Amino acid sequence: MKTFGVTIHSTGRYVPDNEVYNETLTHWMETSDEWIRKRTGIKKRHLSTGEDTSDLCIRASQAALSKQKIDVSQIGLVIVATMTPDSQSPSVASKVQAAIKAENAVAFDLSAACSGFIYGLSAAEKMLRHMAHPYALVIGGEVMSKTLDWSDRKTSVLFGDGAGAVLLKRDGDTEAFIAEDLHTDGGKGSALVSGEQEVTNPVCTSDAKNGFLTMDGRAIFNFVTKSIPKSITQVVKKGSIDLEEVDFFLLHQANARIIEIVSKKIDRPLYKFPMNIENYGNTSAASLPILLDESIENGTIRLGSGQTIVLSAFGGGLTWGTLLIKI
């Protein structure tokens, strides 16, 4: 039986036009530009003025499709990784499928918080190998601003809105996906909670819940700085290469300090860790695809070059995962 490889065919991104600098946040809460930059590395973020998650995902998908002219009827799969869907039904992916007229695509959302794009890529590359159509879209998209308590500076200063998309292609000659390392620790899931809904119906008493995002920042920081270096080391080992052979490490853009610590722990120079958190904040599942598209656009990463790339993310669940790929 013939085996097929899967490659990254194109990428795209979209963020709302509205930029909110740290100084603006001082009008809404007790904080400062210095306080935010020192702890996170964030200077500004993009916040939606009405566009919902599907709007951002549609625009990011169109950007990816505009770079490689394909027949959209050949797209067999659309996965949207998000923790901020427009609604529970229809899915964001269904709205994307309709908007781009990918009539032959199976479409569904995937919920793994900030790790969602890694999980989505892992699922898509496996499904695509066995589908009738040769293309798949994997999108990470979030409107995090609608989940936040804007009086809570511990969380609201961290996040931004945006979407990024990757078009995958089944290819008989080339393979991008070399190894993966995915994990979940549900026992620590209370460290990051968002979108809780009350159970309320005629036969029960409502259990009051807070729908806003809540996060134990210290617990997340400790978890990430231990688990991500280990995950990166494991995936490189599975791929039968050395850390020195990795050209770039693209990490989820949650906190610049975390990325710096990971760089030190695996003893790789910081210039191999592209960062854009300064301009976007934490965009959850959108973080990695936005960074990937931006890195390709500025020439740091070149599609078809054979560069070895590590993609790694972590988030609510708790979830984390790392992919070793050849660009």
Short mmCIF file of C-alpha atoms in Angstrom, two decimals:
data_model
loop_
_atom_site.label_atom_id
_atom_site.label_comp_id
_atom_site.label_asym_id
_atom_site.label_seq_id
_atom_site.Cartn_x
_atom_site.Cartn_y
_atom_site.Cartn_z
CA MET A 1 0.00 0.00 0.00
CA LYS A 2 1.38 3.39 -1.01
CA THR A 3 2.20 5.73 1.86
CA PHE A 4 1.77 9.48 1.57
CA GLY A 5 3.64 12.33 3.17
CA VAL A 6 2.04 15.55 4.39
CA THR A 7 3.61 18.97 3.88
CA ILE A 8 2.89 22.57 4.82
CA HIS A 9 1.72 24.17 1.60
CA SER A 10 1.01 27.75 2.72
CA THR A 11 0.20 29.88 5.76
CA GLY A 12 -1.82 32.98 6.56
CA ARG A 13 -2.86 35.20 9.46
CA TYR A 14 -5.31 37.91 10.39
CA VAL A 15 -5.61 40.17 13.42
CA PRO A 16 -8.12 42.96 14.11
CA ASP A 17 -6.99 46.43 13.11
CA ASN A 18 -7.55 47.83 16.59
CA GLU A 19 -4.25 48.00 18.52
CA VAL A 20 -4.35 48.50 22.27
CA TYR A 21 -1.07 49.58 23.87
CA ASN A 22 -0.23 49.03 27.51
CA GLU A 23 -0.67 52.75 28.21
CA THR A 24 -4.33 52.49 27.18
CA LEU A 25 -4.93 49.75 29.74
CA THR A 26 -3.97 52.19 32.50
CA HIS A 27 -7.28 53.98 31.84
CA TRP A 28 -9.19 50.78 32.66
CA MET A 29 -7.22 49.30 35.55
CA GLU A 30 -4.35 49.83 37.97
CA THR A 31 -1.32 48.86 35.92
CA SER A 32 1.57 50.37 33.95
CA ASP A 33 3.50 49.79 30.75
CA GLU A 34 6.61 49.01 32.80
CA TRP A 35 4.79 46.46 34.97
CA ILE A 36 3.39 44.60 31.95
CA ARG A 37 6.58 44.65 29.87
CA LYS A 38 8.81 43.51 32.72
CA ARG A 39 6.63 40.49 33.56
CA THR A 40 5.45 39.45 30.10
CA GLY A 41 7.31 41.19 27.27
CA ILE A 42 4.02 42.53 25.88
CA LYS A 43 3.82 46.07 24.47
CA LYS A 44 0.44 45.91 22.71
CA ARG A 45 -2.28 43.54 21.57
CA HIS A 46 -5.03 43.54 18.92
CA LEU A 47 -8.59 43.57 20.25
CA SER A 48 -11.74 42.92 18.23
CA THR A 49 -14.22 45.75 17.87
CA GLY A 50 -16.96 43.31 16.89
CA GLU A 51 -15.43 40.60 14.72
CA ASP A 52 -16.03 37.15 16.19
CA THR A 53 -13.75 34.12 16.05
CA SER A 54 -15.19 32.84 12.77
CA ASP A 55 -14.57 36.22 11.11
CA LEU A 56 -10.89 36.12 12.08
CA CYS A 57 -10.54 32.47 11.03
CA ILE A 58 -12.16 33.09 7.65
CA ARG A 59 -9.78 35.97 6.94
CA ALA A 60 -6.72 33.95 8.02
CA SER A 61 -7.83 31.03 5.81
CA GLN A 62 -8.34 33.31 2.83
CA ALA A 63 -4.84 34.71 3.39
CA ALA A 64 -3.34 31.20 3.32
CA LEU A 65 -5.34 30.22 0.24
CA SER A 66 -4.34 33.40 -1.61
CA LYS A 67 -0.67 32.34 -1.50
CA GLN A 68 -1.22 29.00 -3.24
CA LYS A 69 -3.94 28.89 -5.88
CA ILE A 70 -5.80 25.61 -5.41
CA ASP A 71 -9.24 24.28 -6.23
CA VAL A 72 -11.07 24.57 -2.90
CA SER A 73 -13.13 21.51 -3.81
CA GLN A 74 -9.91 19.58 -3.12
CA ILE A 75 -9.93 20.58 0.56
CA GLY A 76 -11.14 17.55 2.50
CA LEU A 77 -10.76 18.80 6.06
CA VAL A 78 -11.10 22.01 8.07
CA ILE A 79 -10.12 22.00 11.73
CA VAL A 80 -10.38 25.10 13.91
CA ALA A 81 -8.57 25.06 17.23
CA THR A 82 -10.29 27.53 19.56
CA MET A 83 -11.44 28.06 23.13
CA THR A 84 -13.57 31.06 22.12
CA PRO A 85 -16.05 29.77 19.49
CA ASP A 86 -18.87 31.99 18.25
CA SER A 87 -21.32 29.42 19.57
CA GLN A 88 -21.48 25.80 20.62
CA SER A 89 -23.22 25.07 17.33
CA PRO A 90 -22.58 25.59 14.49
CA SER A 91 -18.84 25.18 14.85
CA VAL A 92 -16.40 27.87 13.77
CA ALA A 93 -14.96 25.34 11.30
CA SER A 94 -18.39 24.93 9.70
CA LYS A 95 -18.60 28.68 9.16
CA VAL A 96 -15.12 28.72 7.62
CA GLN A 97 -16.02 25.81 5.34
CA ALA A 98 -19.09 27.67 4.11
CA ALA A 99 -17.27 30.99 3.64
CA ILE A 100 -14.44 29.54 1.53
CA LYS A 101 -16.88 27.22 -0.32
CA ALA A 102 -14.94 24.06 0.54
CA GLU A 103 -18.00 21.93 -0.10
CA ASN A 104 -16.17 18.59 0.20
CA ALA A 105 -14.52 19.32 3.53
CA VAL A 106 -15.32 17.70 6.84
CA ALA A 107 -15.24 20.51 9.39
CA PHE A 108 -15.05 20.56 13.18
CA ASP A 109 -13.65 22.52 16.12
CA LEU A 110 -11.02 21.24 18.51
CA SER A 111 -10.68 22.47 22.10
CA ALA A 112 -7.24 22.24 23.73
CA ALA A 113 -6.78 25.90 24.72
CA CYS A 114 -3.34 27.28 23.81
CA SER A 115 -2.16 23.81 22.70
CA GLY A 116 -5.04 23.55 20.24
CA PHE A 117 -3.07 24.32 17.09
CA ILE A 118 -0.50 21.59 17.88
CA TYR A 119 -3.29 19.11 18.56
CA GLY A 120 -5.05 20.21 15.38
CA LEU A 121 -1.96 19.74 13.20
CA SER A 122 -1.39 16.31 14.72
CA ALA A 123 -4.97 15.24 14.01
CA ALA A 124 -5.08 16.74 10.51
CA GLU A 125 -1.86 15.16 9.21
CA LYS A 126 -3.09 11.72 10.27
CA MET A 127 -6.57 12.14 8.82
CA LEU A 128 -5.31 13.65 5.57
CA ARG A 129 -3.28 10.55 4.75
CA HIS A 130 -6.50 8.55 4.43
CA MET A 131 -8.93 11.07 2.92
CA ALA A 132 -10.16 11.34 -0.65
CA HIS A 133 -9.07 14.97 -1.05
CA PRO A 134 -5.44 16.12 -0.77
CA TYR A 135 -5.70 19.38 1.21
CA ALA A 136 -6.55 20.29 4.80
CA LEU A 137 -6.86 23.63 6.60
CA VAL A 138 -5.82 23.88 10.23
CA ILE A 139 -6.68 27.18 11.89
CA GLY A 140 -6.02 28.54 15.34
CA GLY A 141 -8.37 31.41 16.10
CA GLU A 142 -9.38 33.29 19.24
CA VAL A 143 -11.27 36.33 20.43
CA MET A 144 -9.81 36.09 23.92
CA SER A 145 -11.06 39.58 24.78
CA LYS A 146 -14.61 38.30 25.19
CA THR A 147 -13.55 35.84 27.93
CA LEU A 148 -11.75 38.34 30.17
CA ASP A 149 -12.67 40.24 33.30
CA TRP A 150 -11.27 43.64 32.33
CA SER A 151 -10.96 44.68 35.96
CA ASP A 152 -8.50 41.83 36.61
CA ARG A 153 -5.03 42.94 35.60
CA LYS A 154 -3.56 39.49 36.31
CA THR A 155 -5.29 38.07 33.23
CA SER A 156 -6.64 40.86 31.03
CA VAL A 157 -3.24 42.40 30.23
CA LEU A 158 -1.95 39.10 28.85
CA PHE A 159 -4.23 38.28 25.96
CA GLY A 160 -5.04 39.41 22.44
CA ASP A 161 -7.26 38.42 19.51
CA GLY A 162 -6.21 36.90 16.20
CA ALA A 163 -6.12 33.88 13.90
CA GLY A 164 -3.56 31.95 11.90
CA ALA A 165 -4.04 29.23 9.29
CA VAL A 166 -1.95 26.50 7.70
CA LEU A 167 -2.84 24.71 4.46
CA LEU A 168 -1.57 21.12 4.48
CA LYS A 169 -1.07 19.04 1.35
CA ARG A 170 -0.80 15.29 0.96
CA ASP A 171 2.38 14.68 -1.02
CA GLY A 172 3.75 11.41 -2.35
CA ASP A 173 7.39 12.47 -2.19
CA THR A 174 7.85 14.74 0.82
CA GLU A 175 7.14 14.45 4.55
CA ALA A 176 7.01 17.42 6.92
CA PHE A 177 5.93 15.67 10.10
CA ILE A 178 8.84 13.84 11.72
CA ALA A 179 7.87 13.27 15.36
CA GLU A 180 5.45 14.42 18.04
CA ASP A 181 5.08 14.50 21.81
CA LEU A 182 1.57 15.29 23.13
CA HIS A 183 0.30 15.29 26.72
CA THR A 184 -2.66 16.12 28.97
CA ASP A 185 -2.83 16.39 32.76
CA GLY A 186 -6.49 16.87 33.61
CA GLY A 187 -5.73 16.68 37.31
CA LYS A 188 -4.22 20.16 37.09
CA GLY A 189 -6.97 21.56 34.87
CA SER A 190 -8.24 24.03 37.49
CA ALA A 191 -5.09 26.12 36.96
CA LEU A 192 -6.75 27.66 33.89
CA VAL A 193 -10.53 27.77 33.53
CA SER A 194 -12.67 29.71 31.06
CA GLY A 195 -16.27 29.80 29.87
CA GLU A 196 -17.92 27.86 32.66
CA GLN A 197 -21.69 27.57 32.21
CA GLU A 198 -24.23 27.09 34.92
CA VAL A 199 -26.33 23.95 35.04
CA THR A 200 -29.82 25.39 35.16
CA ASN A 201 -33.09 23.67 34.33
CA PRO A 202 -36.54 23.13 35.90
CA VAL A 203 -35.35 20.24 38.10
CA CYS A 204 -32.17 21.68 39.61
CA THR A 205 -30.91 24.69 41.50
CA SER A 206 -28.56 26.88 39.54
CA ASP A 207 -24.90 26.48 40.53
CA ALA A 208 -23.35 29.92 40.24
CA LYS A 209 -20.22 29.90 38.08
CA ASN A 210 -17.84 32.54 36.83
CA GLY A 211 -17.68 32.56 33.03
CA PHE A 212 -14.55 34.70 32.89
CA LEU A 213 -11.09 33.25 32.35
CA THR A 214 -9.27 32.55 35.60
CA MET A 215 -5.65 31.45 35.85
CA ASP A 216 -3.15 30.45 38.49
CA GLY A 217 -0.19 32.16 36.84
CA ARG A 218 2.45 30.74 39.16
CA ALA A 219 1.20 27.17 38.70
CA ILE A 220 1.17 27.56 34.92
CA PHE A 221 4.66 29.10 34.94
CA ASN A 222 6.07 26.24 37.01
CA PHE A 223 4.33 23.61 34.89
CA VAL A 224 5.55 25.07 31.60
CA THR A 225 9.17 25.63 32.56
CA LYS A 226 9.43 21.98 33.63
CA SER A 227 7.34 20.23 30.98
CA ILE A 228 8.26 22.09 27.77
CA PRO A 229 12.05 21.58 27.88
CA LYS A 230 11.40 17.88 28.54
CA SER A 231 8.88 17.67 25.68
CA ILE A 232 11.27 19.35 23.24
CA THR A 233 14.07 17.00 24.26
CA GLN A 234 11.77 14.00 23.86
CA VAL A 235 10.51 14.94 20.40
CA VAL A 236 14.03 15.53 19.10
CA LYS A 237 15.06 12.15 20.46
CA LYS A 238 12.07 10.51 18.75
CA GLY A 239 13.11 12.20 15.51
CA SER A 240 16.63 10.76 15.84
CA ILE A 241 18.35 14.12 15.64
CA ASP A 242 20.29 16.34 18.05
CA LEU A 243 19.07 19.65 19.45
CA GLU A 244 21.90 21.35 17.57
CA GLU A 245 20.32 20.28 14.27
CA VAL A 246 17.09 22.23 14.94
CA ASP A 247 17.08 25.49 12.99
CA PHE A 248 14.32 27.24 14.95
CA PHE A 249 12.11 26.66 17.98
CA LEU A 250 8.66 28.23 17.66
CA LEU A 251 7.04 28.32 21.10
CA HIS A 252 3.58 29.44 22.12
CA GLN A 253 3.79 33.17 22.78
CA ALA A 254 2.48 33.36 26.34
CA ASN A 255 5.34 35.07 28.13
CA ALA A 256 8.79 36.18 26.97
CA ARG A 257 10.33 35.11 30.27
CA ILE A 258 9.10 31.54 29.77
CA ILE A 259 10.69 31.37 26.33
CA GLU A 260 13.97 32.69 27.71
CA ILE A 261 13.96 30.04 30.46
CA VAL A 262 13.24 27.23 27.98
CA SER A 263 16.10 28.48 25.80
CA LYS A 264 18.48 28.26 28.75
CA LYS A 265 17.22 24.88 29.95
CA ILE A 266 17.82 23.19 26.60
CA ASP A 267 21.00 25.21 26.05
CA ARG A 268 20.02 26.71 22.70
CA PRO A 269 20.66 30.36 21.75
CA LEU A 270 17.72 32.73 22.12
CA TYR A 271 18.00 33.88 18.48
CA LYS A 272 16.69 30.45 17.51
CA PHE A 273 13.41 31.27 19.32
CA PRO A 274 11.49 33.81 17.19
CA MET A 275 9.17 35.98 19.29
CA ASN A 276 6.32 38.33 18.47
CA ILE A 277 4.56 38.48 21.84
CA GLU A 278 5.52 42.16 22.08
CA ASN A 279 2.99 43.01 19.36
CA TYR A 280 0.21 40.46 19.89
CA GLY A 281 0.14 39.26 23.49
CA ASN A 282 -1.08 35.73 24.14
CA THR A 283 -3.52 34.79 21.37
CA SER A 284 -3.96 31.22 22.67
CA ALA A 285 -4.47 28.72 19.82
CA ALA A 286 -3.72 31.45 17.26
CA SER A 287 -0.28 32.15 18.71
CA LEU A 288 1.80 29.54 16.84
CA PRO A 289 0.21 29.86 13.38
CA ILE A 290 0.52 33.66 13.55
CA LEU A 291 4.19 33.33 14.53
CA LEU A 292 4.81 30.74 11.81
CA ASP A 293 3.24 32.88 9.10
CA GLU A 294 5.10 35.98 10.25
CA SER A 295 8.40 34.05 10.33
CA ILE A 296 7.82 32.85 6.77
CA GLU A 297 6.86 36.33 5.62
CA ASN A 298 10.02 37.93 7.05
CA GLY A 299 12.26 35.18 5.63
CA THR A 300 13.35 33.60 8.91
CA ILE A 301 11.66 30.37 7.86
CA ARG A 302 11.45 29.36 4.20
CA LEU A 303 8.90 26.89 2.89
CA GLY A 304 10.59 24.17 0.86
CA SER A 305 14.00 24.86 2.41
CA GLY A 306 14.24 21.64 4.42
CA GLN A 307 14.74 23.59 7.65
CA THR A 308 14.12 21.61 10.82
CA ILE A 309 11.58 23.32 13.09
CA VAL A 310 10.21 22.56 16.54
CA LEU A 311 6.67 23.78 17.30
CA SER A 312 5.70 23.65 20.97
CA ALA A 313 2.68 24.89 22.93
CA PHE A 314 1.07 24.61 26.36
CA GLY A 315 -2.21 25.65 27.89
CA GLY A 316 -5.43 24.87 29.70
CA GLY A 317 -6.43 21.31 30.30
CA LEU A 318 -3.63 21.19 31.23
CA THR A 319 -2.31 20.34 27.78
CA TRP A 320 1.05 20.55 26.07
CA GLY A 321 2.62 19.24 22.93
CA THR A 322 5.58 19.49 20.59
CA LEU A 323 6.00 18.70 16.89
CA LEU A 324 9.23 18.19 14.98
CA ILE A 325 8.74 19.15 11.35
CA LYS A 326 10.72 19.72 8.16
CA ILE A 327 9.78 22.91 6.36
#
